[in-house]
PDB file of C-alpha atoms in Angstrom:
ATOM      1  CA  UNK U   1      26.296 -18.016  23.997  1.00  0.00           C
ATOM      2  CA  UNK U   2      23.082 -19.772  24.531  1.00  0.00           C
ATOM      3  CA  UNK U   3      20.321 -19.892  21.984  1.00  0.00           C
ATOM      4  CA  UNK U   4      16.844 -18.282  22.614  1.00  0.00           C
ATOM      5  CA  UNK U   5      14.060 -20.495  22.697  1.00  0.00           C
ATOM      6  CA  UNK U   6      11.135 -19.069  21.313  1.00  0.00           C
ATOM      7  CA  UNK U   7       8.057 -20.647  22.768  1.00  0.00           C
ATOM      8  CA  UNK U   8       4.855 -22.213  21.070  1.00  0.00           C
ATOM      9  CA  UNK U   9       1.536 -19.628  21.940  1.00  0.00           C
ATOM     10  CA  UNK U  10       0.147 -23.001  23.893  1.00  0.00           C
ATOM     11  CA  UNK U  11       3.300 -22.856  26.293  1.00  0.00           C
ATOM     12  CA  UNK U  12       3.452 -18.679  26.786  1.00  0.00           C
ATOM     13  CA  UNK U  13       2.671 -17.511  29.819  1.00  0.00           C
ATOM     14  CA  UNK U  14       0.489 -14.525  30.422  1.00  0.00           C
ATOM     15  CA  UNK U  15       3.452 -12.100  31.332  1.00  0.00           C
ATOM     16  CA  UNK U  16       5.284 -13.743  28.325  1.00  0.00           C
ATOM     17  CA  UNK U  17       2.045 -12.560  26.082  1.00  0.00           C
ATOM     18  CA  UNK U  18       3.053  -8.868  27.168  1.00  0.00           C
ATOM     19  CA  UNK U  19       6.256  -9.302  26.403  1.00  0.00           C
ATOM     20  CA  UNK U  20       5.455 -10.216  22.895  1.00  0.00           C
ATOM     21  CA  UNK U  21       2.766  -7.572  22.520  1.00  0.00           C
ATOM     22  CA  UNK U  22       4.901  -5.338  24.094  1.00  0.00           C
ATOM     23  CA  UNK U  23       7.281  -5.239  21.212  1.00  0.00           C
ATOM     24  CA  UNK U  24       4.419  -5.157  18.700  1.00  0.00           C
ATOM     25  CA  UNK U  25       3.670  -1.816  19.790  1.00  0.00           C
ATOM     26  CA  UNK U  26       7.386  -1.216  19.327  1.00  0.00           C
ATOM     27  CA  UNK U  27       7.445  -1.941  16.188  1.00  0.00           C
ATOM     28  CA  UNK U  28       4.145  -0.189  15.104  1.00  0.00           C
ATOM     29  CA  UNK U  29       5.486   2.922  16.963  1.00  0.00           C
ATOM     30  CA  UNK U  30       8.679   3.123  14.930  1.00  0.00           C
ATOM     31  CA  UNK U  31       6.824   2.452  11.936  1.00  0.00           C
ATOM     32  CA  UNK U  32       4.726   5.308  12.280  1.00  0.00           C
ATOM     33  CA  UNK U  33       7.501   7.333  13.382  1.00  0.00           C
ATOM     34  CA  UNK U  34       9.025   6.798  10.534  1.00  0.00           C
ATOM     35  CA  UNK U  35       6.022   7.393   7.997  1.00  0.00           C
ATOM     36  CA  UNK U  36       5.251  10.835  10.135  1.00  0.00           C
ATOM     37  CA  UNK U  37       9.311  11.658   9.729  1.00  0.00           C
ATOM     38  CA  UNK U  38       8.816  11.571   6.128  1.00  0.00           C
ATOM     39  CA  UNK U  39       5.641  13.831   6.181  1.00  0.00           C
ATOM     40  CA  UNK U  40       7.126  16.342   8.548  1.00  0.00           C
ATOM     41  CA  UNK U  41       9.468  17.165   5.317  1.00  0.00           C
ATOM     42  CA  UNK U  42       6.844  16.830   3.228  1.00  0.00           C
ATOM     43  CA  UNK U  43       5.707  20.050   5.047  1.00  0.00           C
ATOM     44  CA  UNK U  44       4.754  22.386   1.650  1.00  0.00           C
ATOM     45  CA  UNK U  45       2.930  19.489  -0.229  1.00  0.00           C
ATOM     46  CA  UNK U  46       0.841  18.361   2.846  1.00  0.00           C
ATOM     47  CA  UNK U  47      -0.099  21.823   3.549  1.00  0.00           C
ATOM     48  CA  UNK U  48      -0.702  24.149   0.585  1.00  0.00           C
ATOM     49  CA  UNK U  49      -1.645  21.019  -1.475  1.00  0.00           C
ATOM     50  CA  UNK U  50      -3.548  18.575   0.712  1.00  0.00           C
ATOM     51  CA  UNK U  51      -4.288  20.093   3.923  1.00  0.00           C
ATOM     52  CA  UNK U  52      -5.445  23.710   2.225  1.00  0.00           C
ATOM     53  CA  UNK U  53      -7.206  21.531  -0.976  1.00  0.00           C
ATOM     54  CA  UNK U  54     -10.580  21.933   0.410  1.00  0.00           C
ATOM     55  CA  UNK U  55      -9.978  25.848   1.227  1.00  0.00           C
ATOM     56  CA  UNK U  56     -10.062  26.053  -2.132  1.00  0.00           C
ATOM     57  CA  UNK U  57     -13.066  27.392  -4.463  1.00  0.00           C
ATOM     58  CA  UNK U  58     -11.651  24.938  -7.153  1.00  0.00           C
ATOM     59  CA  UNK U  59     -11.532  22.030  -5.429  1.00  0.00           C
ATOM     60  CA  UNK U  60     -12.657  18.712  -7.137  1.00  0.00           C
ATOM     61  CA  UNK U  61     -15.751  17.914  -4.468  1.00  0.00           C
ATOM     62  CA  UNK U  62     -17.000  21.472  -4.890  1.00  0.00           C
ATOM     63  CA  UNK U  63     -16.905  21.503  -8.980  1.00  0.00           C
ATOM     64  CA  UNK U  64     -18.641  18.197  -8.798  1.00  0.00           C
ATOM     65  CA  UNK U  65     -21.266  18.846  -6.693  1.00  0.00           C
ATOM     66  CA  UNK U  66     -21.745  22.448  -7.901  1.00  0.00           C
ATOM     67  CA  UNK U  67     -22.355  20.781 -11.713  1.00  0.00           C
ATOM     68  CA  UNK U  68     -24.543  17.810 -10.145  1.00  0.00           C
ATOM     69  CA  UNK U  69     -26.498  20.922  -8.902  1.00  0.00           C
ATOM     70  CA  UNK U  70     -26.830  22.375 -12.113  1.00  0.00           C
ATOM     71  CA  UNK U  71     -27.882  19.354 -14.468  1.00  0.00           C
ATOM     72  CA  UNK U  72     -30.590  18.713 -11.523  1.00  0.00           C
ATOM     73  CA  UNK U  73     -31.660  21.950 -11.216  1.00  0.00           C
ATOM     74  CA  UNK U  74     -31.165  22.432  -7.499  1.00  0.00           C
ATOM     75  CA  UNK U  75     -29.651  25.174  -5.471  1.00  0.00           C
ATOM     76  CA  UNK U  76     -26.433  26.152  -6.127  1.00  0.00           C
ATOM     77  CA  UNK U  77     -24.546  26.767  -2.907  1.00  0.00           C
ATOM     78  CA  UNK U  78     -21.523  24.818  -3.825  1.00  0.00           C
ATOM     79  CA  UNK U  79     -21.025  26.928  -7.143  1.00  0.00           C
ATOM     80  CA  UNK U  80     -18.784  30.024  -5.369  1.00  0.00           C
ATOM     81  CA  UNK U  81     -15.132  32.167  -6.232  1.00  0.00           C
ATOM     82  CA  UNK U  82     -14.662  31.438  -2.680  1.00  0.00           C
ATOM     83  CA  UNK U  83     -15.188  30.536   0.976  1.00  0.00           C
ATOM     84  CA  UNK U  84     -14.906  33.994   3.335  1.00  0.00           C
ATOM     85  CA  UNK U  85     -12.446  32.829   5.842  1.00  0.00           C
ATOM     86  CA  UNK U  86      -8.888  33.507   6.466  1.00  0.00           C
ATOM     87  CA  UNK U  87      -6.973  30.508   8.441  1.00  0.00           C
ATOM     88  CA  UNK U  88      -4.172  32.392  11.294  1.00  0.00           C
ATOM     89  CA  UNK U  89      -2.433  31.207  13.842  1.00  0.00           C
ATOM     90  CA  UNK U  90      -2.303  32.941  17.550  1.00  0.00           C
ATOM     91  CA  UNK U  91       0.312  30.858  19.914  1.00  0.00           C
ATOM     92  CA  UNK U  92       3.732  30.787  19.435  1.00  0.00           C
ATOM     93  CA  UNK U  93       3.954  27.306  19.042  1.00  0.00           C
ATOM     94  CA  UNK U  94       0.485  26.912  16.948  1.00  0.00           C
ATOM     95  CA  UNK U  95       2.102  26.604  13.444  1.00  0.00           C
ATOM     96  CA  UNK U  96       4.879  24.233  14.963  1.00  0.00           C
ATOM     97  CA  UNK U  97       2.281  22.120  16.990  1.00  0.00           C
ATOM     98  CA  UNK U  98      -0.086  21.799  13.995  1.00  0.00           C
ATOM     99  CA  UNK U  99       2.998  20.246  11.970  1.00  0.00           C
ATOM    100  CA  UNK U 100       4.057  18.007  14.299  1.00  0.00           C
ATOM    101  CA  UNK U 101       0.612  16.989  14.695  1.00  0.00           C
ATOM    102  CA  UNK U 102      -0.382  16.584  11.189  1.00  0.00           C
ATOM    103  CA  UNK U 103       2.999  14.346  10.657  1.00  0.00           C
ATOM    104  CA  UNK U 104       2.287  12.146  13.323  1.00  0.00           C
ATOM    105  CA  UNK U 105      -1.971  11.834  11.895  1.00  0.00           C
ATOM    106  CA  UNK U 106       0.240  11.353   8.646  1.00  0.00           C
ATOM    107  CA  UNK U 107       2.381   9.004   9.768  1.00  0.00           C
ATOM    108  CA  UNK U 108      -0.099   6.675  11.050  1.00  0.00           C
ATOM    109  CA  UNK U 109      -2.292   7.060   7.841  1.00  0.00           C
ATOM    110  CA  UNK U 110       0.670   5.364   5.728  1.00  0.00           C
ATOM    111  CA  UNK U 111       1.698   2.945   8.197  1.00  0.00           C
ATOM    112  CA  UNK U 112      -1.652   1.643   8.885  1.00  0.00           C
ATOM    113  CA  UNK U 113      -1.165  -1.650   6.448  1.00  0.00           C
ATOM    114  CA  UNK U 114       2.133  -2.340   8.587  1.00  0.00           C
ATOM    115  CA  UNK U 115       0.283  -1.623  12.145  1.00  0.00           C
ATOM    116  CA  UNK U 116      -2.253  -4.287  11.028  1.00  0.00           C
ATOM    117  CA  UNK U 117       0.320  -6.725  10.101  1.00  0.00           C
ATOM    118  CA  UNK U 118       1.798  -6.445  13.900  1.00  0.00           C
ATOM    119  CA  UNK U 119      -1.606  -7.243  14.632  1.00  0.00           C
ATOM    120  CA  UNK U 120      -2.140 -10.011  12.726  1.00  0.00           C
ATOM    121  CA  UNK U 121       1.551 -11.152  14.065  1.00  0.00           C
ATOM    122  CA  UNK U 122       0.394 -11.009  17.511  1.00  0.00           C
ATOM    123  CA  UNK U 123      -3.239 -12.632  17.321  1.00  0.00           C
ATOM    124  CA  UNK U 124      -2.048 -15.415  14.262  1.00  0.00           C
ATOM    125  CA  UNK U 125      -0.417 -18.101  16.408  1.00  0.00           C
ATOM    126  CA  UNK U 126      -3.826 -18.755  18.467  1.00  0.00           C
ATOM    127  CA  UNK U 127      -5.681 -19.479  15.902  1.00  0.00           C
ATOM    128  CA  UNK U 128      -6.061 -22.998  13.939  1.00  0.00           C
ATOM    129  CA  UNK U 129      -5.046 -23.314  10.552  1.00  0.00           C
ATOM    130  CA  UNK U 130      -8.118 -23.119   8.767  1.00  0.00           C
ATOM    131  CA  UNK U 131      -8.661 -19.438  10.668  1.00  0.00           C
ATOM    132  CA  UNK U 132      -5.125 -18.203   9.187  1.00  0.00           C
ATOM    133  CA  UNK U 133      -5.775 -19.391   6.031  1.00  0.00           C
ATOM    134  CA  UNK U 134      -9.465 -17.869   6.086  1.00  0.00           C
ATOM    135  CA  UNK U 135      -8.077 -14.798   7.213  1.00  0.00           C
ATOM    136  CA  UNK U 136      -5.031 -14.323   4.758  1.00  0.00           C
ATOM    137  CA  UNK U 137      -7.055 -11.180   3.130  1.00  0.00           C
ATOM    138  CA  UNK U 138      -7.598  -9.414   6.678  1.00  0.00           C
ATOM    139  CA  UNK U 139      -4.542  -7.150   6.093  1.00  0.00           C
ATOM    140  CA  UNK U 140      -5.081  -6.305   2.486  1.00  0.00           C
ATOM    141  CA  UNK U 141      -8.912  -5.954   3.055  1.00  0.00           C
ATOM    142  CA  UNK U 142      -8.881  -3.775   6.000  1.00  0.00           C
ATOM    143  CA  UNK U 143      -6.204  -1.583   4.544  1.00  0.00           C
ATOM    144  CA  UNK U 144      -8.307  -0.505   1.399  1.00  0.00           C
ATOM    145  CA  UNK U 145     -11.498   0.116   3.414  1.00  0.00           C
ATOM    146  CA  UNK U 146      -9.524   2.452   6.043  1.00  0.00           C
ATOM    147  CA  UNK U 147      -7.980   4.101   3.020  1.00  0.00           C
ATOM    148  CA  UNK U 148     -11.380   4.155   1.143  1.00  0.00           C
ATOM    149  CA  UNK U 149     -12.701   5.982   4.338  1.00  0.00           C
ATOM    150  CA  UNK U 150      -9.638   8.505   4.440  1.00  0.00           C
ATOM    151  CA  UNK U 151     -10.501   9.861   1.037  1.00  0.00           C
ATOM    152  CA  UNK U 152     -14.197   9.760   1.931  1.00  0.00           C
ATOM    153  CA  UNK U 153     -13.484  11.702   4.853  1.00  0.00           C
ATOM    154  CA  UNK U 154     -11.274  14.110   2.947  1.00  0.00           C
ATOM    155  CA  UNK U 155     -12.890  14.856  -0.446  1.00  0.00           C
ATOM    156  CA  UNK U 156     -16.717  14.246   1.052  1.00  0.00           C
ATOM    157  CA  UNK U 157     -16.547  15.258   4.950  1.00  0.00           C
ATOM    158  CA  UNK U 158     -13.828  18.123   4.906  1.00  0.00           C
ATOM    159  CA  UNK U 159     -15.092  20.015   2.097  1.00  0.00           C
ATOM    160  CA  UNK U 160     -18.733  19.757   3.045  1.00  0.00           C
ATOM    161  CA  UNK U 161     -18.386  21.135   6.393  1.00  0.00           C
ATOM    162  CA  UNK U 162     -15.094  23.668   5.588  1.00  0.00           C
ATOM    163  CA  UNK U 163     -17.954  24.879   2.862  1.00  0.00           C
ATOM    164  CA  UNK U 164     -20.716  25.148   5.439  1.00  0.00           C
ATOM    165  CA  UNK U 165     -18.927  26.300   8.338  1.00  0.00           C
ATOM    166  CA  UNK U 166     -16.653  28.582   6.800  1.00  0.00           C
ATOM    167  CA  UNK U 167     -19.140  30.460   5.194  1.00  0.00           C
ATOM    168  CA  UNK U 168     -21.460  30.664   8.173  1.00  0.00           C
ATOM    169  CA  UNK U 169     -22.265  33.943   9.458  1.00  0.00           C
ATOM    170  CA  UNK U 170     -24.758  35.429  11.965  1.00  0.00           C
ATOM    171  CA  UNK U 171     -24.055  38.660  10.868  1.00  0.00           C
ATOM    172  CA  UNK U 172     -22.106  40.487   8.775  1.00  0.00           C
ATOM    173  CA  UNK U 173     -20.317  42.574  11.253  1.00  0.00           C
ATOM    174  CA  UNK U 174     -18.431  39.138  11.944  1.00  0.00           C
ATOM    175  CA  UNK U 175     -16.148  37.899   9.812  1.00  0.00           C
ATOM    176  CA  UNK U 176     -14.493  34.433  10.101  1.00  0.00           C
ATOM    177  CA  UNK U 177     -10.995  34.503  10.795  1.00  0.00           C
ATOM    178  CA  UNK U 178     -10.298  30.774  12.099  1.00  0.00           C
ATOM    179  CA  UNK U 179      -7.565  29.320  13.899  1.00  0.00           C
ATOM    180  CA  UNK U 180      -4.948  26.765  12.184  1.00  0.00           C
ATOM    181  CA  UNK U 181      -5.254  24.080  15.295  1.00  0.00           C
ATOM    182  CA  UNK U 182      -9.392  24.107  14.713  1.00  0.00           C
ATOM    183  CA  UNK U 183      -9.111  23.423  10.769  1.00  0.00           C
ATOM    184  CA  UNK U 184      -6.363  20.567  11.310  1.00  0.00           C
ATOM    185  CA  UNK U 185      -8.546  19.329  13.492  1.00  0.00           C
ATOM    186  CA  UNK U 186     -11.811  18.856  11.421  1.00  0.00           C
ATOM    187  CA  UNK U 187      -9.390  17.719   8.386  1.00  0.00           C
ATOM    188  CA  UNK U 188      -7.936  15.369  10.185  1.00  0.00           C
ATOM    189  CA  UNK U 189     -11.078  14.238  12.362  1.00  0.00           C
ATOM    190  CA  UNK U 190     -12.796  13.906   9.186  1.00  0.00           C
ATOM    191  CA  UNK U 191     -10.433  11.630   7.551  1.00  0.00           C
ATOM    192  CA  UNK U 192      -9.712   9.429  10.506  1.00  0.00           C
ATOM    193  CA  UNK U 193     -13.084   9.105  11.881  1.00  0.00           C
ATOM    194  CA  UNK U 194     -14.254   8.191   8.274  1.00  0.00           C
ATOM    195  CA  UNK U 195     -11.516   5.641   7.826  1.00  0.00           C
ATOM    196  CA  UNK U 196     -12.734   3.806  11.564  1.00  0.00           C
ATOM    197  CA  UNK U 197     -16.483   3.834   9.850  1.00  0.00           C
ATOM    198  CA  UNK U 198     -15.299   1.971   6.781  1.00  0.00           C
ATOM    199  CA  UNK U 199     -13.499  -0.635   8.898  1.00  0.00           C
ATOM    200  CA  UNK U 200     -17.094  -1.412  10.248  1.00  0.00           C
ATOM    201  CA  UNK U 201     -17.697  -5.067   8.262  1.00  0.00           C
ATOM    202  CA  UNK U 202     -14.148  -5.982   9.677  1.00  0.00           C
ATOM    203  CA  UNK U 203     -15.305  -5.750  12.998  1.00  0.00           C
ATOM    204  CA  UNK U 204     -18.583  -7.234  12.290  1.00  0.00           C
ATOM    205  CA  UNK U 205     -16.503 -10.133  11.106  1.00  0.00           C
ATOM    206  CA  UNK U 206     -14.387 -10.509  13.760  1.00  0.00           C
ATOM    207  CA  UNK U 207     -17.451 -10.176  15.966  1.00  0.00           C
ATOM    208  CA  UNK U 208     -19.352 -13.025  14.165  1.00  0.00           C
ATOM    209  CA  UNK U 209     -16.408 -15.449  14.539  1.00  0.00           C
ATOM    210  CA  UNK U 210     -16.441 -14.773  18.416  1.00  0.00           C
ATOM    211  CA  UNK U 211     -19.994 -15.186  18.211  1.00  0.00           C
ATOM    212  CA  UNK U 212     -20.730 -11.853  19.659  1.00  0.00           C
ATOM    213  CA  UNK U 213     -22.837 -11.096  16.478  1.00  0.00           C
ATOM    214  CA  UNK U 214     -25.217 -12.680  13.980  1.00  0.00           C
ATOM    215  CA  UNK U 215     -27.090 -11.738  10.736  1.00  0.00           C
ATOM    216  CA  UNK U 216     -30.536 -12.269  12.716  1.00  0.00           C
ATOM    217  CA  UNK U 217     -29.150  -9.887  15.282  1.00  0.00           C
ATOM    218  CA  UNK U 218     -27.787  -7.130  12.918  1.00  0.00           C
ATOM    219  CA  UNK U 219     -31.289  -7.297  11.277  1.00  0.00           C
ATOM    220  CA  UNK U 220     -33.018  -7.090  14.579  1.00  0.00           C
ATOM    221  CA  UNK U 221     -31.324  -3.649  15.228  1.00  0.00           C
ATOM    222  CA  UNK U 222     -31.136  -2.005  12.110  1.00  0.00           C
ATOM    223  CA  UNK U 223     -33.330   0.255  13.258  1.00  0.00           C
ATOM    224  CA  UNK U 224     -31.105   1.321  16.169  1.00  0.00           C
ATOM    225  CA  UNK U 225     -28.372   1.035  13.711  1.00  0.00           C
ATOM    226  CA  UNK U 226     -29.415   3.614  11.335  1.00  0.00           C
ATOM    227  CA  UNK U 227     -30.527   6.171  14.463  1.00  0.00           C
ATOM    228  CA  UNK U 228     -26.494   5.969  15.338  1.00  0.00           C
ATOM    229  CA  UNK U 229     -25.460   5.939  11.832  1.00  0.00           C
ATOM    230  CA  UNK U 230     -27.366   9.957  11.637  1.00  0.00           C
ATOM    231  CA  UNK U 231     -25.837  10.218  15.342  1.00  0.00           C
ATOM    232  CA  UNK U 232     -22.189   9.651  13.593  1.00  0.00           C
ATOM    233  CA  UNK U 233     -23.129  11.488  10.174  1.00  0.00           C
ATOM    234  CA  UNK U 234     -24.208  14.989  12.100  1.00  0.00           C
ATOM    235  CA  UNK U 235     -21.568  14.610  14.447  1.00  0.00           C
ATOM    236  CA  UNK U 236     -18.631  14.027  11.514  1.00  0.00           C
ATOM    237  CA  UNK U 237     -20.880  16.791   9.281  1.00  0.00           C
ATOM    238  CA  UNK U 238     -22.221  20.462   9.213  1.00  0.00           C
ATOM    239  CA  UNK U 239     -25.582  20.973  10.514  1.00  0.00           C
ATOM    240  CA  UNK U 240     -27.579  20.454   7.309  1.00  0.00           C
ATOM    241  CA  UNK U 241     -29.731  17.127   6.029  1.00  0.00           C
ATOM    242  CA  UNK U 242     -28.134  16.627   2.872  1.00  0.00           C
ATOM    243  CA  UNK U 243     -24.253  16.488   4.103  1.00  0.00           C
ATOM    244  CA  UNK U 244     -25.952  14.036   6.615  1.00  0.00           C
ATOM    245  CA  UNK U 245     -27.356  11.688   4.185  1.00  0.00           C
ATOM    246  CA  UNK U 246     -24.237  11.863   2.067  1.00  0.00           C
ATOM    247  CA  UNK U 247     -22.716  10.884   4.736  1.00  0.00           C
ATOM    248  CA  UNK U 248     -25.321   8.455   5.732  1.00  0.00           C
ATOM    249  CA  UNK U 249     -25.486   6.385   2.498  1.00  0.00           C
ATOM    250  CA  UNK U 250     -22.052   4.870   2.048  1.00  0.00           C
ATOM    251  CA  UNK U 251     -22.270   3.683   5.996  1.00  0.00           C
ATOM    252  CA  UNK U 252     -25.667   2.345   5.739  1.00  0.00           C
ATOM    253  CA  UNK U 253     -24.243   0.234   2.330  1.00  0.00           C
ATOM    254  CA  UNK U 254     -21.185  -0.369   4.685  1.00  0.00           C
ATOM    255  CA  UNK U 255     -24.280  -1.986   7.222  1.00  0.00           C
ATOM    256  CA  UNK U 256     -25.655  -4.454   4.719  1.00  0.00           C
ATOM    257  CA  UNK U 257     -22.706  -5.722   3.487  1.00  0.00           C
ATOM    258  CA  UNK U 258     -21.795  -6.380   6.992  1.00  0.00           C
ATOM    259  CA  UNK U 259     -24.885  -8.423   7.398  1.00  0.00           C
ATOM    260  CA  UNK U 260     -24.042 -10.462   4.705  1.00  0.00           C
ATOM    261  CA  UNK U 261     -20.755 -11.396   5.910  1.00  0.00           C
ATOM    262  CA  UNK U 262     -21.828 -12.029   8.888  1.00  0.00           C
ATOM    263  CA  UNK U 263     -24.148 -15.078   7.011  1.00  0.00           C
ATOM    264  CA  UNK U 264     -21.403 -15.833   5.202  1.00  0.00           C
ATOM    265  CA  UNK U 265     -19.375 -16.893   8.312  1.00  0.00           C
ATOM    266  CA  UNK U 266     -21.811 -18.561  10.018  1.00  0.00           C
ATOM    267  CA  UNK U 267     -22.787 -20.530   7.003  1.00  0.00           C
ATOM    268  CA  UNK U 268     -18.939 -21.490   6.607  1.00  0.00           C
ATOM    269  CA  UNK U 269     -19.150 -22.540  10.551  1.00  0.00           C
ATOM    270  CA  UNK U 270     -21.866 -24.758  10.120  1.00  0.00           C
ATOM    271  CA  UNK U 271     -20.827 -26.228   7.294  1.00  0.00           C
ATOM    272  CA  UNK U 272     -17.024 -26.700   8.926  1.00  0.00           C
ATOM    273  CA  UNK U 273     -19.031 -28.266  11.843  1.00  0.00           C
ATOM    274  CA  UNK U 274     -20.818 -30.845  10.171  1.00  0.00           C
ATOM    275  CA  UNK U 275     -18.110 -32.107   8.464  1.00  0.00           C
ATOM    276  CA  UNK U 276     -16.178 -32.547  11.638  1.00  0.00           C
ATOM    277  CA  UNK U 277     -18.903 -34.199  12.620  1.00  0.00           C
ATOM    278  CA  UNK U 278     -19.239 -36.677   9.940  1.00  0.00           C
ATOM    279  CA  UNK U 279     -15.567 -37.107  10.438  1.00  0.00           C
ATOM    280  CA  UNK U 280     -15.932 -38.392  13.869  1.00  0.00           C
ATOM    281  CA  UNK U 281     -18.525 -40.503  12.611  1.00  0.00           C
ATOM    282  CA  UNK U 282     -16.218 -42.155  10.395  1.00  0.00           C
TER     283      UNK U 282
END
């Protein structure tokens, strides 16, 4: 039986480079499969301990932020027995769909780190040495800001607009009874949409080494910047200026650090190009 050559990146041809990619996605698909099989078991502790957490009068965010309000003196909306809503289902397949959902949101939650590292697989052999070596961290870094932004999104976002939103009422005739597929959705849009945000100074690295971005740049539209970041923060939060800058804060920090990486890289260019330079020299 003949041996199968595997080919250098330089020698691939285009319809080769789908090939490979091709089973990347393979590969990240299973693993996610996988991860969400697990959490489809995991059915009562994703649910009535996770999912239903910020339901919950007594969860963490609201006992913190209901003493901050106290020791500051402030109002006191997050100090409640409970938030007036009951959570039902009303399709046949609504509970079902809402599992299988939630395992698959699941699944790609914990596989994430792996997904990254098919990734890195695919995009590793074109670049030089120095650039993998450089770039050993981008798996491990990446992973902890997406998870940083998960919890963000899940003990900030969730509870600050389940509070607001659940509670709402325009009169008191109404009461809120809300359907399971709309609060899986802002849990889970919350938590993933957070988790994107936080991978913002990864892509403003990537975007400085293709030289789409630069620190002068970034500081030239910080403005604009922070008019999207309040675009992003009321879209992801209840209708109300302080969930917005809550919101706000962490992604404007995100901002500056990105600015600052982005100098870092170009300063490590630079300095890699004149020493190339002075090599030819030599």
């Amino acid at each position: 039986m003949a041996k199968k050559v595997t080919k250098s990146a330089d020698e691939m041809s285009f319809l080769d480079h789908l090939e490979e990619l091709r089973w990347h996605l393979i590969r990240a698909t299973v693993a996610v499969l996988i991860a969400a099989g697990i959490a489809f078991m995991a059915k009562g502790f994703i649910f009535d301990v996770i999912l239903f957490g910020p339901k919950n009068a007594d969860f963490i965010t609201y006992d913190i932020l209901c003493k901050a309000a106290q020791y500051l003196g402030l109002n006191e909306s997050f100090c409640f027995d409970e938030i007036p809503f009951r959570i039902q289902s009303r399709t046949m397949a609504g509970q079902f769909s809402a599992h299988m959902w939630t395992a698959i949101t699941a699944g790609f939650i914990i596989a994430f780190p792996y997904i990254l590292y098919e990734f890195w697989r695919f995009i590793s052999p074109a670049l030089h040495e120095k650039e993998r070596s450089a770039s050993r961290g981008f798996i491990i870094i990446s992973s902890i800001l997406f998870f940083i932004g998960v919890l963000f999104g899940y003990y900030i976002v969730s509870p600050l607009s389940i509070n607001f939103l659940g509670s709402y009422q325009v009169s008191e005739e109404v009461f809120n009874d809300i359907d399971l597929s709309s609060y899986m959705g802002l849990v889970r849009t919350s938590a993933l949409a957070s988790g994107l945000v936080f991978e913002l100074p990864i892509i403003i690295f990537l975007l400085t080494k293709l030289g789409l971005a630069t620190p002068e740049s970034l500081k030239k539209y910080r403005k604009f910047a922070l008019v999207g970041i309040l675009i992003v923060s009321a879209v992801i939060t209840p209708p109300d200026i302080a969930s917005q800058v809550i919101v706000a804060i962490p992604v404007l920090i995100l901002y500056e650090i990105s600015i600052f990486i982005s100098r870092l890289v170009l300063r490590k260019q630079l300095k890699e190009e004149r020493e190339n330079q002075l090599t030819k020299r030599d």
